[in-house]
Amino acid sequence: MAESVFISNVLPAEARSLIPREWTVDYNETDIPLSKAELIRRLQGKEALVCHIISAIDEEVFAACPDLKVVANVAVGFNNVDVAAATRHGVIVTNTPDVLTETTADFAWALLMAAARRVVEADRYARAGEWKAWKWDLLWGADIHGKTLGVIGFGRIGRAVARRAGGFNMSILYHDALRADAAAEREFNATFVTKERLLADADFVTVHTNLTVETRHLIDEAALKRMKKTAVLVNAARGPIVDEAALVRALREGWIAGAGLDVFEDEPTIHPGLLPLPNVVLAPHIASASRDTRTGMAILAVRNCVAVLEGKPAITPVR
Ligand code: GLV
């Protein structure tokens, strides 16, 4: 019997064309999330699933789909897949690291700069026809160059964000569950500190951890209160790492100066308290969304899926 793949949402042709022609492919070419029941129905008899973060792949799915051998998630984050359940059912889970590192780091910087220099507010002001005359104190923001960047989660993306800070002559503090080796600290000119020290000393705090039980609400009310009143928080990792209700209070009451967010606790819903606030830049989970990178992610996901079904090791299995 030919190998069979279910692609649960839209995927570029460049990636789909890498699936051998003789394999059976069921392709749901929309980006509307499938219900659990529909997902399970279409996964029946399939050995591979290529999915996006909008699909929750849990014990129920694995139990109902015994032919499944590989779940290829088209994202670096894989909190939508229950990896422990996959392992119990002998299913390999893969993600798409590396291909999106630089693009995601670019976007974290876009959020940081937009929030610090009030780019979105300025755009709204200009479009609304409010710009009647040059004004001395119009839309003053915060300097970025020469300030201190705090990177929480010093993996691939955190380091790529830190590398860019060199061009702005910034000092870099980082915190991670694991301290980087001395060579990496030298390369990035980064100093390992406790989370508390980082929060207290950084002018910009940017979060780049996976979402796990340990990192859920890593930035909570206490963390936000520890930050400088002039600080900016950036989250282009996963929404639930930040307690959104506490962040609303922090931005509203001036515990911190601003934030740039690409991710939210209950996507695609944004906490209603954030929407009227001028000091937060909001983006709809697009940090990896350049044409080249999204295509590269899709290609890597399909390559993972093909490798496993051909009996080879997955290229980027999650650990
Ligand atoms: C996107 O959010 C990703 O994890 O790749």
Short mmCIF file of C-alpha atoms and ligand atoms in Angstrom, two decimals:
data_model
loop_
_atom_site.label_atom_id
_atom_site.label_comp_id
_atom_site.label_asym_id
_atom_site.label_seq_id
_atom_site.Cartn_x
_atom_site.Cartn_y
_atom_site.Cartn_z
CA MET A 1 0.00 0.00 0.00
CA ALA A 2 1.30 3.49 -0.86
CA GLU A 3 2.39 5.78 1.93
CA SER A 4 -0.29 8.25 2.94
CA VAL A 5 -0.10 11.81 4.18
CA PHE A 6 -2.66 14.24 5.50
CA ILE A 7 -1.80 17.94 5.15
CA SER A 8 -4.24 19.53 7.53
CA ASN A 9 -3.97 23.11 6.30
CA VAL A 10 -2.62 25.29 3.51
CA LEU A 11 0.95 24.49 2.40
CA PRO A 12 2.94 25.92 -0.53
CA ALA A 13 3.17 23.86 -3.72
CA GLU A 14 7.00 23.94 -3.49
CA ALA A 15 6.68 21.84 -0.35
CA ARG A 16 3.83 19.58 -1.44
CA SER A 17 5.69 18.73 -4.65
CA LEU A 18 8.40 16.99 -2.57
CA ILE A 19 5.98 14.22 -1.64
CA PRO A 20 6.55 11.24 -3.96
CA ARG A 21 3.86 11.15 -6.67
CA GLU A 22 2.77 7.62 -5.91
CA TRP A 23 1.89 8.45 -2.28
CA THR A 24 -1.68 9.20 -1.28
CA VAL A 25 -2.13 12.79 -0.15
CA ASP A 26 -5.24 14.32 1.36
CA TYR A 27 -4.81 18.08 1.36
CA ASN A 28 -7.05 20.53 3.21
CA GLU A 29 -6.05 23.66 1.35
CA THR A 30 -7.63 26.19 3.69
CA ASP A 31 -6.22 27.74 6.82
CA ILE A 32 -9.40 27.23 8.78
CA PRO A 33 -8.65 24.98 11.78
CA LEU A 34 -10.33 21.58 11.55
CA SER A 35 -12.42 20.35 14.43
CA LYS A 36 -10.87 17.48 16.40
CA ALA A 37 -13.48 15.10 14.97
CA GLU A 38 -12.77 16.17 11.39
CA LEU A 39 -9.02 15.97 11.92
CA ILE A 40 -9.35 12.44 13.28
CA ARG A 41 -11.68 11.45 10.46
CA ARG A 42 -9.29 12.60 7.76
CA LEU A 43 -6.27 11.12 9.54
CA GLN A 44 -7.75 7.62 9.46
CA GLY A 45 -5.34 5.28 7.70
CA LYS A 46 -2.73 8.04 7.27
CA GLU A 47 0.87 7.52 8.29
CA ALA A 48 1.92 11.15 8.32
CA LEU A 49 0.43 14.46 9.32
CA VAL A 50 1.81 17.82 8.25
CA CYS A 51 0.15 20.45 10.42
CA HIS A 52 0.34 24.02 11.62
CA ILE A 53 0.18 25.34 15.18
CA ILE A 54 -3.59 25.74 14.85
CA SER A 55 -4.02 21.95 15.18
CA ALA A 56 -3.97 20.45 18.67
CA ILE A 57 -2.55 16.95 18.37
CA ASP A 58 -3.18 15.14 21.63
CA GLU A 59 -3.69 11.71 23.18
CA GLU A 60 -7.17 11.45 21.69
CA VAL A 61 -5.81 11.99 18.18
CA PHE A 62 -2.95 9.52 18.62
CA ALA A 63 -5.26 6.90 20.13
CA ALA A 64 -7.74 7.28 17.28
CA CYS A 65 -5.11 7.18 14.51
CA PRO A 66 -2.98 4.06 15.05
CA ASP A 67 -1.37 4.18 11.57
CA LEU A 68 0.29 7.53 12.29
CA LYS A 69 4.11 7.45 12.26
CA VAL A 70 5.07 11.10 12.08
CA VAL A 71 3.62 14.51 12.92
CA ALA A 72 5.52 17.24 11.09
CA ASN A 73 4.65 20.55 12.73
CA VAL A 74 5.29 23.54 10.49
CA ALA A 75 6.70 25.70 13.30
CA VAL A 76 9.63 25.69 15.65
CA GLY A 77 7.30 25.79 18.67
CA PHE A 78 5.44 22.55 19.23
CA ASN A 79 3.28 23.18 22.28
CA ASN A 80 0.27 22.24 20.12
CA VAL A 81 1.53 18.65 20.01
CA ASP A 82 1.51 16.38 23.06
CA VAL A 83 4.98 14.93 22.54
CA ALA A 84 4.70 12.56 25.52
CA ALA A 85 1.53 11.08 24.04
CA ALA A 86 3.24 10.83 20.63
CA THR A 87 6.13 8.93 22.20
CA ARG A 88 3.73 6.54 23.96
CA HIS A 89 2.15 5.80 20.59
CA GLY A 90 5.49 5.47 18.80
CA VAL A 91 4.93 8.59 16.70
CA ILE A 92 7.85 10.87 15.80
CA VAL A 93 7.24 14.61 16.11
CA THR A 94 9.29 17.08 14.08
CA ASN A 95 9.46 20.87 14.02
CA THR A 96 11.14 23.50 11.84
CA PRO A 97 14.07 25.05 13.72
CA ASP A 98 16.88 27.08 12.10
CA VAL A 99 15.03 28.02 8.91
CA LEU A 100 13.06 30.69 10.78
CA THR A 101 15.64 31.89 13.29
CA GLU A 102 16.83 35.04 11.52
CA THR A 103 13.38 36.06 10.26
CA THR A 104 11.89 35.71 13.73
CA ALA A 105 14.76 37.68 15.24
CA ASP A 106 14.22 40.42 12.65
CA PHE A 107 10.60 40.66 13.70
CA ALA A 108 11.36 40.74 17.42
CA TRP A 109 13.51 43.74 16.59
CA ALA A 110 10.73 45.27 14.51
CA LEU A 111 8.45 45.06 17.55
CA LEU A 112 11.14 46.38 19.87
CA MET A 113 11.89 49.36 17.66
CA ALA A 114 8.26 50.07 16.86
CA ALA A 115 7.37 50.10 20.56
CA ALA A 116 10.40 52.15 21.61
CA ARG A 117 10.05 54.75 18.87
CA ARG A 118 6.25 54.71 18.75
CA VAL A 119 6.13 53.92 15.04
CA VAL A 120 2.54 52.66 15.03
CA GLU A 121 1.27 55.65 16.99
CA ALA A 122 3.13 57.93 14.57
CA ASP A 123 1.59 56.20 11.58
CA ARG A 124 -1.92 56.54 13.01
CA TYR A 125 -1.29 60.19 13.83
CA ALA A 126 -0.05 60.96 10.33
CA ARG A 127 -2.90 59.12 8.60
CA ALA A 128 -5.52 60.75 10.79
CA GLY A 129 -4.43 64.17 9.49
CA GLU A 130 -3.45 65.27 12.97
CA TRP A 131 -0.03 66.54 11.83
CA LYS A 132 -0.71 70.25 11.46
CA ALA A 133 2.67 71.63 12.47
CA TRP A 134 6.16 70.54 13.54
CA LYS A 135 6.14 70.00 17.27
CA TRP A 136 9.13 69.90 19.59
CA ASP A 137 7.74 67.22 21.88
CA LEU A 138 5.81 65.19 19.36
CA LEU A 139 5.81 61.42 20.01
CA TRP A 140 8.98 61.25 22.04
CA GLY A 141 10.15 57.70 22.45
CA ALA A 142 13.05 55.90 24.05
CA ASP A 143 16.56 55.44 22.70
CA ILE A 144 17.60 51.93 21.82
CA HIS A 145 21.31 52.31 21.08
CA GLY A 146 23.58 52.03 24.08
CA LYS A 147 20.84 50.56 26.29
CA THR A 148 20.62 47.14 27.92
CA LEU A 149 18.86 44.26 26.19
CA GLY A 150 17.63 41.38 28.38
CA VAL A 151 17.11 38.12 26.52
CA ILE A 152 15.10 35.44 28.32
CA GLY A 153 15.70 32.13 26.55
CA PHE A 154 19.14 32.09 24.98
CA GLY A 155 18.56 29.50 22.26
CA ARG A 156 18.81 30.00 18.52
CA ILE A 157 16.33 32.87 18.25
CA GLY A 158 17.38 34.57 21.49
CA ARG A 159 20.98 34.57 20.27
CA ALA A 160 20.01 35.91 16.85
CA VAL A 161 18.19 38.76 18.59
CA ALA A 162 21.23 39.37 20.80
CA ARG A 163 23.58 39.42 17.79
CA ARG A 164 21.60 42.26 16.25
CA ALA A 165 21.98 44.27 19.46
CA GLY A 166 25.72 44.52 18.76
CA GLY A 167 24.92 46.92 15.93
CA PHE A 168 23.16 49.15 18.43
CA ASN A 169 26.07 49.10 20.84
CA MET A 170 23.88 47.58 23.54
CA SER A 171 24.85 45.63 26.63
CA ILE A 172 23.32 42.17 26.69
CA LEU A 173 22.05 40.28 29.71
CA TYR A 174 20.55 36.85 29.27
CA HIS A 175 18.78 34.28 31.35
CA ASP A 176 18.10 30.67 30.46
CA ALA A 177 17.53 27.43 32.33
CA LEU A 178 20.97 26.45 31.01
CA ARG A 179 23.92 28.79 31.04
CA ALA A 180 25.60 29.12 27.62
CA ASP A 181 29.24 28.12 27.28
CA ALA A 182 31.96 30.71 27.67
CA ALA A 183 32.60 30.87 23.92
CA ALA A 184 28.96 31.75 23.21
CA GLU A 185 28.94 34.36 25.98
CA ARG A 186 32.04 35.92 24.38
CA GLU A 187 30.62 35.72 20.87
CA PHE A 188 27.44 37.54 21.86
CA ASN A 189 29.08 39.67 24.51
CA ALA A 190 26.29 38.48 26.78
CA THR A 191 26.26 38.21 30.57
CA PHE A 192 24.33 35.44 32.31
CA VAL A 193 22.19 36.78 35.16
CA THR A 194 19.24 35.63 37.22
CA LYS A 195 15.82 36.34 35.82
CA GLU A 196 15.26 38.84 38.65
CA ARG A 197 18.42 40.77 37.86
CA LEU A 198 17.64 40.78 34.14
CA LEU A 199 14.16 42.14 34.73
CA ALA A 200 15.45 44.84 37.04
CA ASP A 201 18.36 45.97 34.86
CA ALA A 202 17.22 45.62 31.24
CA ASP A 203 15.75 48.47 29.23
CA PHE A 204 14.30 45.95 26.78
CA VAL A 205 13.20 42.48 27.79
CA THR A 206 12.63 40.01 24.97
CA VAL A 207 11.29 36.50 25.52
CA HIS A 208 12.46 33.51 23.44
CA THR A 209 11.64 30.36 25.39
CA ASN A 210 9.48 27.39 24.46
CA LEU A 211 6.08 27.26 26.08
CA THR A 212 6.22 24.58 28.77
CA VAL A 213 4.69 24.09 32.21
CA GLU A 214 7.74 25.90 33.61
CA THR A 215 7.55 28.91 31.29
CA ARG A 216 3.77 29.52 31.44
CA HIS A 217 3.36 33.00 32.97
CA LEU A 218 7.12 33.35 33.35
CA ILE A 219 6.38 37.04 32.96
CA ASP A 220 3.73 37.52 35.61
CA GLU A 221 2.69 40.43 37.79
CA ALA A 222 5.76 40.13 40.00
CA ALA A 223 8.07 40.04 36.97
CA LEU A 224 6.43 43.07 35.40
CA LYS A 225 6.66 44.98 38.67
CA ARG A 226 10.37 44.19 38.81
CA MET A 227 11.00 45.82 35.40
CA LYS A 228 12.00 49.45 34.95
CA LYS A 229 9.14 51.88 34.46
CA THR A 230 10.88 52.88 31.23
CA ALA A 231 11.29 49.30 29.97
CA VAL A 232 9.74 47.66 26.92
CA LEU A 233 8.69 44.00 26.83
CA VAL A 234 8.78 42.02 23.57
CA ASN A 235 7.12 38.64 23.10
CA ALA A 236 7.48 36.86 19.78
CA ALA A 237 7.61 33.39 21.37
CA ARG A 238 4.31 32.11 22.77
CA GLY A 239 1.48 34.13 24.31
CA PRO A 240 0.99 32.21 27.56
CA ILE A 241 4.59 32.93 28.60
CA VAL A 242 3.25 36.36 29.57
CA ASP A 243 0.30 36.83 31.93
CA GLU A 244 -1.74 39.04 29.60
CA ALA A 245 -4.10 40.36 32.28
CA ALA A 246 -1.11 41.45 34.37
CA LEU A 247 0.48 43.01 31.28
CA VAL A 248 -2.65 45.05 30.63
CA ARG A 249 -2.39 46.46 34.16
CA ALA A 250 1.33 47.06 33.74
CA LEU A 251 0.85 49.03 30.52
CA ARG A 252 -2.19 50.89 31.78
CA GLU A 253 -0.72 51.82 35.15
CA GLY A 254 2.80 52.54 33.93
CA TRP A 255 4.71 49.72 35.63
CA ILE A 256 6.51 49.47 32.26
CA ALA A 257 6.59 51.85 29.30
CA GLY A 258 5.53 49.65 26.45
CA ALA A 259 5.33 46.28 24.79
CA GLY A 260 5.52 44.64 21.39
CA LEU A 261 3.54 41.44 21.07
CA ASP A 262 3.28 38.96 18.23
CA VAL A 263 1.65 36.23 20.30
CA PHE A 264 -1.27 36.06 22.72
CA GLU A 265 -2.64 33.78 25.39
CA ASP A 266 -5.80 32.81 23.52
CA GLU A 267 -5.08 33.35 19.83
CA PRO A 268 -6.65 34.71 17.75
CA THR A 269 -8.37 36.54 20.59
CA ILE A 270 -6.42 39.48 21.96
CA HIS A 271 -7.11 40.53 25.55
CA PRO A 272 -9.62 43.38 25.14
CA GLY A 273 -7.65 45.45 27.63
CA LEU A 274 -4.72 45.64 25.21
CA LEU A 275 -6.68 46.99 22.26
CA PRO A 276 -7.16 50.62 23.39
CA LEU A 277 -3.63 51.00 24.77
CA PRO A 278 -1.34 53.22 22.69
CA ASN A 279 1.83 51.85 24.29
CA VAL A 280 1.58 48.34 22.89
CA VAL A 281 2.31 47.22 19.34
CA LEU A 282 0.18 44.23 18.35
CA ALA A 283 0.86 41.78 15.53
CA PRO A 284 -1.10 38.66 14.52
CA HIS A 285 1.56 35.97 15.06
CA ILE A 286 3.64 36.78 11.98
CA ALA A 287 7.23 36.76 13.25
CA SER A 288 8.29 34.02 10.83
CA ALA A 289 6.06 35.31 8.05
CA SER A 290 8.41 36.19 5.23
CA ARG A 291 7.76 34.46 1.92
CA ASP A 292 11.15 32.70 1.94
CA THR A 293 10.97 31.58 5.55
CA ARG A 294 7.42 30.29 5.53
CA THR A 295 8.25 28.38 2.34
CA GLY A 296 11.42 27.01 3.96
CA MET A 297 9.45 25.88 7.01
CA ALA A 298 6.92 24.05 4.83
CA ILE A 299 9.70 22.38 2.84
CA LEU A 300 11.49 21.23 6.00
CA ALA A 301 8.24 19.84 7.43
CA VAL A 302 7.57 17.83 4.27
CA ARG A 303 11.19 16.61 4.15
CA ASN A 304 10.82 15.39 7.73
CA CYS A 305 7.64 13.57 6.89
CA VAL A 306 9.13 11.95 3.75
CA ALA A 307 12.29 10.92 5.60
CA VAL A 308 10.34 9.12 8.33
CA LEU A 309 8.01 7.34 5.92
CA GLU A 310 11.03 6.24 3.87
CA GLY A 311 12.48 4.70 7.02
CA LYS A 312 15.21 7.30 7.46
CA PRO A 313 15.86 9.39 10.57
CA ALA A 314 13.80 12.55 10.89
CA ILE A 315 15.84 15.66 9.99
CA THR A 316 14.66 17.80 12.90
CA PRO A 317 12.88 15.67 15.50
CA VAL A 318 11.79 17.50 18.61
CA ARG A 319 13.63 16.62 21.78
C1 GLV B 1 5.78 30.01 15.14
O1 GLV B 1 5.16 30.47 16.01
C2 GLV B 1 6.72 28.96 15.31
O2 GLV B 1 6.81 28.41 16.41
O3 GLV B 1 7.39 28.61 14.34
#
